[in-house]
Tab-separated table of C-alpha atoms in Angstrom:
chain	number	residue	atom	x	y	z
P	24	UNK	CA	-0.799	108.999	45.028
P	25	UNK	CA	-2.619	110.520	48.029
P	26	UNK	CA	-0.211	112.775	49.942
P	27	UNK	CA	-2.653	113.867	52.664
P	28	UNK	CA	-1.017	111.553	55.175
P	29	UNK	CA	2.193	113.587	54.775
P	30	UNK	CA	0.584	116.947	55.519
P	31	UNK	CA	2.445	118.870	58.188
P	32	UNK	CA	0.129	119.761	61.108
P	33	UNK	CA	-0.296	123.417	61.956
P	34	UNK	CA	1.531	124.401	65.151
P	35	UNK	CA	-1.045	126.576	66.883
P	36	UNK	CA	-0.280	126.249	70.599
P	37	UNK	CA	2.411	128.886	71.185
P	38	UNK	CA	0.915	131.352	68.704
P	39	UNK	CA	-2.547	131.141	70.289
P	40	UNK	CA	-1.106	131.570	73.791
P	41	UNK	CA	0.893	134.603	72.624
P	42	UNK	CA	-2.142	136.129	70.892
P	43	UNK	CA	-4.349	135.638	73.965
P	44	UNK	CA	-1.572	137.088	76.148
P	45	UNK	CA	-1.535	140.250	74.010
P	46	UNK	CA	-5.320	140.585	74.219
P	47	UNK	CA	-5.267	140.145	78.007
P	48	UNK	CA	-2.387	142.618	78.297
P	49	UNK	CA	-4.470	145.171	76.399
P	50	UNK	CA	-7.510	144.604	78.638
P	51	UNK	CA	-5.442	144.843	81.822
P	52	UNK	CA	-3.711	147.977	80.534
P	53	UNK	CA	-7.018	149.679	79.694
P	54	UNK	CA	-8.414	148.716	83.118
P	55	UNK	CA	-5.478	150.259	84.987
P	56	UNK	CA	-5.493	153.288	82.695
P	57	UNK	CA	-9.048	154.157	83.677
P	58	UNK	CA	-9.248	152.525	87.117
P	59	UNK	CA	-6.355	153.534	89.354
P	60	UNK	CA	-5.723	155.725	92.369
P	61	UNK	CA	-5.499	158.824	90.187
P	62	UNK	CA	-8.960	158.328	88.676
P	63	UNK	CA	-11.137	161.285	89.667
P	64	UNK	CA	-8.352	162.985	91.621
P	65	UNK	CA	-9.285	166.334	90.029
P	66	UNK	CA	-12.694	166.168	91.733
P	67	UNK	CA	-11.788	164.673	95.120
P	68	UNK	CA	-8.308	166.194	95.508
P	69	UNK	CA	-6.932	169.649	96.219
P	70	UNK	CA	-4.952	171.441	93.528
P	71	UNK	CA	-1.766	173.133	94.686
P	72	UNK	CA	1.690	174.142	93.517
P	73	UNK	CA	4.663	171.972	94.379
P	74	UNK	CA	8.410	172.103	93.904
P	75	UNK	CA	10.363	169.110	92.646
P	76	UNK	CA	12.997	168.420	95.308
P	77	UNK	CA	14.268	165.016	94.165
P	78	UNK	CA	14.445	163.102	90.879
P	79	UNK	CA	15.952	159.620	91.063
P	80	UNK	CA	16.077	157.200	88.141
P	81	UNK	CA	15.663	153.567	89.171
P	82	UNK	CA	16.209	151.318	86.159
P	83	UNK	CA	13.699	152.736	83.638
P	84	UNK	CA	11.454	154.351	86.251
P	85	UNK	CA	11.731	157.816	87.786
P	86	UNK	CA	11.148	158.286	91.525
P	87	UNK	CA	10.162	161.941	91.973
P	88	UNK	CA	9.601	163.758	95.275
P	89	UNK	CA	7.832	167.122	95.529
P	90	UNK	CA	7.290	169.584	98.369
P	91	UNK	CA	4.078	171.551	98.770
P	92	UNK	CA	2.447	173.753	101.425
P	93	UNK	CA	-0.769	172.378	102.931
P	94	UNK	CA	-3.730	174.369	104.187
P	95	UNK	CA	-2.126	174.647	107.635
P	96	UNK	CA	0.975	176.309	106.222
P	97	UNK	CA	3.108	173.212	106.748
P	98	UNK	CA	5.475	171.947	104.075
P	99	UNK	CA	4.921	168.322	103.115
P	100	UNK	CA	7.136	166.106	100.999
P	101	UNK	CA	5.181	163.693	98.826
P	102	UNK	CA	5.878	161.045	96.248
P	103	UNK	CA	4.800	162.203	92.795
P	104	UNK	CA	2.616	159.998	90.620
P	105	UNK	CA	3.439	161.397	87.210
P	106	UNK	CA	0.659	161.409	84.616
P	107	UNK	CA	2.742	163.229	82.034
P	108	UNK	CA	6.435	163.560	81.250
P	109	UNK	CA	8.551	163.529	84.412
P	110	UNK	CA	9.460	167.040	85.630
P	111	UNK	CA	12.975	168.357	86.146
P	112	UNK	CA	14.632	168.969	89.491
P	113	UNK	CA	13.755	172.369	90.974
P	114	UNK	CA	10.776	172.988	88.700
P	115	UNK	CA	7.385	174.109	90.014
P	116	UNK	CA	4.358	172.126	88.891
P	117	UNK	CA	0.651	171.913	89.679
P	118	UNK	CA	-0.343	168.774	91.550
P	119	UNK	CA	-3.462	167.247	93.093
P	120	UNK	CA	-3.389	165.897	96.643
P	121	UNK	CA	-6.088	163.792	98.271
P	122	UNK	CA	-6.931	164.708	101.905
P	123	UNK	CA	-6.813	160.986	102.680
P	124	UNK	CA	-3.220	160.624	101.459
P	125	UNK	CA	-1.190	163.829	101.838
P	126	UNK	CA	2.080	162.055	101.052
P	127	UNK	CA	1.103	161.217	97.460
P	128	UNK	CA	0.760	163.919	94.831
P	129	UNK	CA	-0.549	163.514	91.298
P	130	UNK	CA	0.657	165.653	88.428
P	131	UNK	CA	-1.814	167.060	85.942
P	132	UNK	CA	-2.825	164.496	83.371
P	133	UNK	CA	-1.495	164.823	79.834
P	134	UNK	CA	-4.343	163.997	77.448
P	135	UNK	CA	-1.832	163.523	74.628
P	136	UNK	CA	0.165	160.955	76.616
P	137	UNK	CA	-3.056	159.216	77.675
P	138	UNK	CA	-4.223	158.837	74.094
P	139	UNK	CA	-0.765	157.668	73.006
P	140	UNK	CA	-0.867	154.931	75.669
P	141	UNK	CA	-4.443	154.073	74.713
P	142	UNK	CA	-3.426	153.820	71.051
P	143	UNK	CA	-0.495	151.570	71.948
P	144	UNK	CA	-2.773	149.306	73.989
P	145	UNK	CA	-5.231	149.211	71.100
P	146	UNK	CA	-2.455	148.181	68.725
P	147	UNK	CA	-1.344	145.413	71.108
P	148	UNK	CA	-4.905	144.111	71.409
P	149	UNK	CA	-5.467	144.263	67.652
P	150	UNK	CA	-2.222	142.391	67.038
P	151	UNK	CA	-3.373	139.681	69.449
P	152	UNK	CA	-6.722	139.367	67.665
P	153	UNK	CA	-4.991	139.143	64.266
P	154	UNK	CA	-2.651	136.408	65.542
P	155	UNK	CA	-5.494	134.330	67.016
P	156	UNK	CA	-7.602	134.788	63.866
P	157	UNK	CA	-4.672	133.830	61.601
P	158	UNK	CA	-3.924	130.701	63.630
P	159	UNK	CA	-7.586	129.729	63.640
P	160	UNK	CA	-7.723	130.185	59.864
P	161	UNK	CA	-4.587	128.059	59.403
P	162	UNK	CA	-6.115	125.292	61.523
P	163	UNK	CA	-9.300	125.357	59.408
P	164	UNK	CA	-7.249	125.199	56.212
P	165	UNK	CA	-5.327	122.199	57.516
P	166	UNK	CA	-8.549	120.376	58.387
P	167	UNK	CA	-9.916	121.070	54.900
P	168	UNK	CA	-6.740	119.807	53.244
P	169	UNK	CA	-6.743	116.715	55.439
P	170	UNK	CA	-10.377	115.947	54.696
P	171	UNK	CA	-10.875	117.016	51.081
P	172	UNK	CA	-7.408	117.818	49.741
P	173	UNK	CA	-6.410	116.772	46.225
P	174	UNK	CA	-2.860	115.572	45.598
P	175	UNK	CA	-0.883	117.017	42.725
P	176	UNK	CA	2.483	118.479	41.786
P	177	UNK	CA	3.896	121.974	42.109
P	178	UNK	CA	6.887	123.809	40.694
P	179	UNK	CA	9.153	126.220	42.579
P	180	UNK	CA	8.977	129.723	41.103
P	181	UNK	CA	11.118	131.707	43.523
P	182	UNK	CA	13.491	131.191	46.478
P	183	UNK	CA	14.371	134.133	48.744
P	184	UNK	CA	16.893	133.852	51.621
P	185	UNK	CA	15.725	135.455	54.870
P	186	UNK	CA	18.489	136.847	57.096
P	187	UNK	CA	18.453	137.379	60.854
P	188	UNK	CA	19.759	140.436	62.728
P	189	UNK	CA	23.321	139.154	62.432
P	190	UNK	CA	23.128	138.895	58.662
P	191	UNK	CA	23.070	135.093	58.620
P	192	UNK	CA	20.464	133.242	56.574
P	193	UNK	CA	17.876	131.847	58.990
P	194	UNK	CA	15.422	130.352	56.492
P	195	UNK	CA	14.312	130.426	52.872
P	196	UNK	CA	11.000	131.832	51.665
P	197	UNK	CA	9.760	129.683	48.774
P	198	UNK	CA	7.017	130.438	46.265
P	199	UNK	CA	5.515	127.782	44.029
P	200	UNK	CA	2.700	127.251	41.530
P	201	UNK	CA	0.398	124.314	40.836
P	202	UNK	CA	-2.433	123.444	38.479
P	203	UNK	CA	-5.832	122.446	39.869
P	204	UNK	CA	-8.060	119.672	38.528
P	205	UNK	CA	-9.276	122.008	35.769
P	206	UNK	CA	-5.780	123.026	34.690
P	207	UNK	CA	-5.918	126.514	36.238
P	208	UNK	CA	-2.703	127.773	37.840
P	209	UNK	CA	-2.518	128.882	41.478
P	210	UNK	CA	0.276	130.185	43.695
P	211	UNK	CA	1.420	129.037	47.107
P	212	UNK	CA	4.205	129.772	49.533
P	213	UNK	CA	6.161	127.992	52.252
P	214	UNK	CA	9.547	128.117	53.969
P	215	UNK	CA	12.601	125.879	54.290
P	216	UNK	CA	14.896	126.026	57.289
P	217	UNK	CA	17.804	124.518	55.336
P	218	UNK	CA	18.668	122.891	52.021
P	219	UNK	CA	16.456	125.178	49.950
P	220	UNK	CA	15.029	123.960	46.634
P	221	UNK	CA	16.116	125.370	43.312
P	222	UNK	CA	14.066	127.233	40.764
P	223	UNK	CA	11.760	124.864	38.819
P	224	UNK	CA	12.221	122.006	41.307
P	225	UNK	CA	9.048	119.942	41.559
P	226	UNK	CA	7.365	118.736	44.761
P	227	UNK	CA	4.146	116.970	45.676
P	228	UNK	CA	1.374	119.305	46.783
P	229	UNK	CA	-2.038	118.934	48.396
P	230	UNK	CA	-4.629	121.578	47.517
P	231	UNK	CA	-8.294	122.275	48.139
P	232	UNK	CA	-10.927	124.796	47.130
P	233	UNK	CA	-12.555	126.755	49.945
P	234	UNK	CA	-16.232	127.712	50.019
P	235	UNK	CA	-15.315	131.248	48.897
P	236	UNK	CA	-13.618	129.862	45.773
P	237	UNK	CA	-10.064	130.499	46.971
P	238	UNK	CA	-7.535	127.692	46.674
P	239	UNK	CA	-5.276	126.698	49.556
P	240	UNK	CA	-2.332	124.330	49.405
P	241	UNK	CA	0.595	122.803	51.224
P	242	UNK	CA	3.850	121.770	49.607
P	243	UNK	CA	4.925	118.303	50.744
P	244	UNK	CA	8.611	118.378	51.677
């Protein structure tokens, strides 16, 4: 019997959108990291000492105000754009102030923090690429199974419950094996949301051999 008509289509929409979102988030993050108002402030701004006169936490963000003395001997209060860990109240720090905007001060940049953020953005972008590539590969495998898949039978070799954060079983990870047209055994895996199979239960399976010699399959539930 040909079971290809019962193949379950690969759900790619949400995963692709999420992967692309991560890639775009990485690109936007890198852009703002290297192209913002603080870019080049060391060259175009004036370095001076400032005292932290106010530290206010708003949600997860810190609103810091500093006071510094300008070239005319006047004390100016400015909003601090922190490029390192936020300073403590009453501390004295070095800041850069642009002549065009005396009411905004920029703390000295922490190269360690910058590279940590850059590494995090790189991880986010890489994760997005992996997700898109995995979904694309799954879609190709489905098309191959649909076009050239061979119907057979598989046997369950292992069933593992997967629990959520509350300790409740959310699904069952199932491993199975099947023999190809030459009698060679291959492994596959799938998941069941409920009513898991038992060890040695048999199910229909559709399998195919890829151009690289690797076998792919889908258990027919």
